[in-house]
Short mmCIF file of C-alpha atoms in Angstrom, two decimals:
data_model
loop_
_atom_site.label_atom_id
_atom_site.label_comp_id
_atom_site.label_asym_id
_atom_site.label_seq_id
_atom_site.Cartn_x
_atom_site.Cartn_y
_atom_site.Cartn_z
CA UNK Q 1 132.75 75.77 0.39
CA UNK Q 2 135.04 75.40 3.44
CA UNK Q 3 136.77 72.05 3.89
CA UNK Q 4 135.96 70.07 7.10
CA UNK Q 5 139.68 70.08 8.25
CA UNK Q 6 139.86 74.04 7.81
CA UNK Q 7 136.59 74.43 9.48
CA UNK Q 8 137.80 72.36 12.43
CA UNK Q 9 140.97 74.47 12.70
CA UNK Q 10 138.89 77.72 12.68
CA UNK Q 11 136.38 76.51 15.33
CA UNK Q 12 139.33 75.40 17.52
CA UNK Q 13 141.15 78.70 17.04
CA UNK Q 14 138.00 80.56 17.85
CA UNK Q 15 137.59 78.41 21.03
CA UNK Q 16 140.98 79.36 22.18
CA UNK Q 17 140.37 82.99 21.40
CA UNK Q 18 137.11 82.89 23.50
CA UNK Q 19 138.91 81.19 26.28
CA UNK Q 20 141.63 83.84 26.21
CA UNK Q 21 139.35 86.96 26.16
CA UNK Q 22 138.22 87.04 29.72
CA UNK Q 23 142.06 87.07 30.90
CA UNK Q 24 142.69 89.63 28.20
CA UNK Q 25 139.90 91.93 29.18
CA UNK Q 26 140.83 91.48 32.87
CA UNK Q 27 144.45 92.65 32.10
CA UNK Q 28 143.21 95.50 29.89
CA UNK Q 29 140.84 96.72 32.75
CA UNK Q 30 143.76 96.38 35.22
CA UNK Q 31 146.10 98.24 32.96
CA UNK Q 32 143.44 100.94 32.44
CA UNK Q 33 142.87 101.29 36.20
CA UNK Q 34 146.74 101.48 36.85
CA UNK Q 35 147.08 104.11 34.03
CA UNK Q 36 144.23 106.19 35.59
CA UNK Q 37 145.82 105.99 39.01
CA UNK Q 38 149.26 106.89 37.59
CA UNK Q 39 147.69 109.94 36.07
CA UNK Q 40 146.09 111.05 39.07
CA UNK Q 41 148.39 110.00 41.81
CA UNK Q 42 151.51 109.07 39.99
CA UNK Q 43 155.02 110.56 40.50
CA UNK Q 44 154.37 113.20 37.76
CA UNK Q 45 150.90 114.28 39.04
CA UNK Q 46 150.14 117.04 41.56
CA UNK Q 47 149.16 114.53 44.25
CA UNK Q 48 152.16 112.53 43.41
CA UNK Q 49 154.47 115.53 44.06
CA UNK Q 50 152.73 115.89 47.37
CA UNK Q 51 153.65 112.17 48.23
CA UNK Q 52 157.18 112.76 47.00
CA UNK Q 53 157.52 115.75 49.17
CA UNK Q 54 156.26 113.63 52.21
CA UNK Q 55 158.80 110.93 51.36
CA UNK Q 56 161.72 113.28 50.68
CA UNK Q 57 163.09 113.12 54.37
CA UNK Q 58 163.32 109.40 54.22
CA UNK Q 59 164.52 108.62 50.69
CA UNK Q 60 166.68 110.28 47.82
CA UNK Q 61 165.40 110.39 44.28
CA UNK Q 62 161.96 111.30 42.87
CA UNK Q 63 160.60 107.78 42.45
CA UNK Q 64 161.93 106.50 45.76
CA UNK Q 65 160.57 109.47 47.41
CA UNK Q 66 157.24 108.91 45.87
CA UNK Q 67 157.24 105.40 47.13
CA UNK Q 68 158.26 106.38 50.47
CA UNK Q 69 155.55 109.14 50.57
CA UNK Q 70 153.01 106.76 49.43
CA UNK Q 71 153.94 104.25 52.19
CA UNK Q 72 153.54 107.15 54.79
CA UNK Q 73 150.14 107.85 53.41
CA UNK Q 74 149.06 104.23 53.65
CA UNK Q 75 150.30 103.87 57.19
CA UNK Q 76 148.71 107.21 58.06
CA UNK Q 77 145.29 105.93 56.81
CA UNK Q 78 145.82 102.63 58.75
CA UNK Q 79 146.45 104.74 61.91
CA UNK Q 80 143.21 106.86 61.23
CA UNK Q 81 141.39 103.73 61.01
CA UNK Q 82 142.82 102.50 64.29
CA UNK Q 83 141.80 105.89 65.89
CA UNK Q 84 138.19 105.63 64.16
CA UNK Q 85 137.74 102.09 65.62
CA UNK Q 86 138.83 103.21 68.99
CA UNK Q 87 136.07 105.62 69.38
CA UNK Q 88 137.66 108.84 68.07
CA UNK Q 89 135.21 109.13 65.07
CA UNK Q 90 132.67 111.51 66.88
CA UNK Q 91 135.32 113.89 68.16
CA UNK Q 92 136.83 113.98 64.68
CA UNK Q 93 133.22 114.59 63.22
CA UNK Q 94 132.87 117.55 65.77
CA UNK Q 95 136.24 119.05 64.80
CA UNK Q 96 135.12 118.93 61.06
CA UNK Q 97 131.89 120.59 61.85
CA UNK Q 98 133.66 123.39 63.75
CA UNK Q 99 136.21 124.05 60.83
CA UNK Q 100 135.63 122.63 57.32
CA UNK Q 101 131.95 122.52 57.33
CA UNK Q 102 131.75 126.34 58.01
CA UNK Q 103 132.96 126.94 54.51
CA UNK Q 104 129.70 127.27 52.36
CA UNK Q 105 130.87 125.52 49.12
CA UNK Q 106 132.88 122.96 50.90
CA UNK Q 107 130.20 122.06 53.31
CA UNK Q 108 127.77 121.28 50.54
CA UNK Q 109 130.20 119.11 48.77
CA UNK Q 110 131.38 117.30 51.97
CA UNK Q 111 127.75 116.51 52.94
CA UNK Q 112 127.18 114.88 49.62
CA UNK Q 113 130.31 112.80 49.63
CA UNK Q 114 129.89 111.89 53.30
CA UNK Q 115 126.28 110.85 52.86
CA UNK Q 116 127.15 108.67 49.89
CA UNK Q 117 130.22 107.02 51.63
CA UNK Q 118 127.78 106.44 54.69
CA UNK Q 119 125.54 104.48 52.42
CA UNK Q 120 128.23 102.33 51.19
CA UNK Q 121 129.82 101.68 54.68
CA UNK Q 122 127.77 98.71 55.91
CA UNK Q 123 129.25 99.15 59.47
CA UNK Q 124 127.40 102.39 59.68
CA UNK Q 125 124.02 101.19 58.22
CA UNK Q 126 122.24 102.40 61.34
CA UNK Q 127 123.70 105.90 61.13
CA UNK Q 128 123.12 106.35 57.26
CA UNK Q 129 119.80 107.57 56.11
CA UNK Q 130 119.45 104.70 53.55
CA UNK Q 131 115.68 105.48 52.92
CA UNK Q 132 116.48 109.04 51.84
CA UNK Q 133 118.70 107.91 48.90
CA UNK Q 134 117.40 104.91 46.95
CA UNK Q 135 118.45 103.62 43.41
CA UNK Q 136 115.98 104.34 40.82
CA UNK Q 137 115.62 103.97 36.95
CA UNK Q 138 115.15 107.19 34.91
CA UNK Q 139 113.38 106.74 31.59
CA UNK Q 140 113.93 109.75 29.57
CA UNK Q 141 111.00 110.70 27.53
CA UNK Q 142 108.98 108.30 29.59
CA UNK Q 143 110.06 105.19 27.71
CA UNK Q 144 113.31 106.03 26.21
CA UNK Q 145 116.88 105.85 27.32
CA UNK Q 146 117.13 104.21 30.86
CA UNK Q 147 119.73 105.57 33.31
CA UNK Q 148 120.37 104.05 36.72
CA UNK Q 149 120.63 106.66 39.56
CA UNK Q 150 120.14 107.54 43.16
CA UNK Q 151 117.09 109.46 44.35
CA UNK Q 152 118.33 111.71 47.31
CA UNK Q 153 114.88 112.97 48.12
CA UNK Q 154 111.47 111.51 47.25
CA UNK Q 155 109.90 114.90 47.63
CA UNK Q 156 109.12 116.34 44.26
CA UNK Q 157 109.87 119.99 43.07
CA UNK Q 158 107.18 122.01 41.11
CA UNK Q 159 108.60 123.34 37.97
CA UNK Q 160 106.18 125.07 35.79
CA UNK Q 161 103.28 123.19 37.15
CA UNK Q 162 104.97 119.78 36.69
CA UNK Q 163 106.53 117.63 39.50
CA UNK Q 164 110.27 116.77 39.15
CA UNK Q 165 112.49 114.57 41.08
CA UNK Q 166 116.33 115.25 41.92
CA UNK Q 167 118.27 112.20 40.66
CA UNK Q 168 122.01 111.75 41.09
CA UNK Q 169 123.50 109.95 38.05
CA UNK Q 170 126.98 108.46 39.05
CA UNK Q 171 129.77 108.07 36.64
CA UNK Q 172 131.58 104.75 35.82
CA UNK Q 173 133.74 103.31 37.17
CA UNK Q 174 134.09 105.88 39.95
CA UNK Q 175 130.48 106.44 41.19
CA UNK Q 176 131.32 108.98 43.70
CA UNK Q 177 131.23 111.57 40.90
CA UNK Q 178 128.36 112.32 38.51
CA UNK Q 179 125.63 114.89 37.80
CA UNK Q 180 122.48 115.95 39.38
CA UNK Q 181 119.48 116.03 37.20
CA UNK Q 182 115.79 117.12 37.76
CA UNK Q 183 113.64 114.85 35.78
CA UNK Q 184 109.73 114.56 35.59
CA UNK Q 185 108.42 112.29 38.43
CA UNK Q 186 106.64 109.97 36.00
CA UNK Q 187 109.90 109.29 34.26
CA UNK Q 188 111.35 107.74 37.56
CA UNK Q 189 110.76 104.10 38.82
CA UNK Q 190 112.36 102.41 41.80
CA UNK Q 191 115.21 99.87 40.77
CA UNK Q 192 114.40 97.45 43.60
CA UNK Q 193 118.31 97.11 44.31
CA UNK Q 194 120.51 98.25 47.14
CA UNK Q 195 123.16 100.95 46.91
CA UNK Q 196 125.83 98.21 46.93
CA UNK Q 197 124.50 96.73 43.87
CA UNK Q 198 124.11 99.80 42.05
CA UNK Q 199 127.76 100.77 42.99
CA UNK Q 200 129.00 97.31 41.60
CA UNK Q 201 127.13 97.95 38.42
CA UNK Q 202 128.90 101.25 37.99
CA UNK Q 203 132.44 100.10 39.01
CA UNK Q 204 132.18 97.17 36.63
CA UNK Q 205 131.39 99.57 33.86
CA UNK Q 206 128.15 97.65 33.09
CA UNK Q 207 129.76 94.08 33.07
CA UNK Q 208 127.68 93.36 36.11
CA UNK Q 209 123.96 93.56 34.87
CA UNK Q 210 121.21 94.96 36.89
CA UNK Q 211 118.16 92.83 37.65
CA UNK Q 212 115.16 93.02 35.49
CA UNK Q 213 112.48 95.77 35.93
CA UNK Q 214 108.90 94.46 35.87
CA UNK Q 215 106.22 96.33 34.14
CA UNK Q 216 103.92 96.27 37.29
CA UNK Q 217 106.24 98.58 39.26
CA UNK Q 218 104.68 101.87 40.09
CA UNK Q 219 106.41 105.20 39.55
CA UNK Q 220 108.01 106.71 42.59
#
């Protein structure tokens, strides 16, 4: 039998641990994110070497060149934002239409990425076709594993006499990637949330919970 004094010490230690866990998890996630970014855009990555090449005229040494190149990219993106807000967005879109969109494979990938980013950009709500891509729940097997995804087109596809819907399933914590699945229509139900809420759920890797789904919702 545990003595009262020992039990008090254990309870106090556990309270301290529980108080520390949110900070520890936050630091772990930040470390994981920094490690992921370093792997993709760090000095040793392919993109990082491009950054270093851009910064080479302004600084000596690989690390300093990479920092200078990163600064050049950041400033360049800011200037691009100034140009977009100054009314140059439509001419830039026309330039992309006349050049990059003429490449078949690139055109399909760019259309998907552009459509998804347009949905997330609240300043372009009027231009984005929000009604054409709505969050849905997919219940595999009809009542099995539930997956939160995006419905890009409510029009079903007939496969062997059964209606299927195309569902985009994002990846966590970077929802711009994912997979395209065709699932039976009766497995799909509207999630009753916005794209911004769906994105926050995936970015948080499930820490942000989705709202409950009521049984009286009808299939899409």
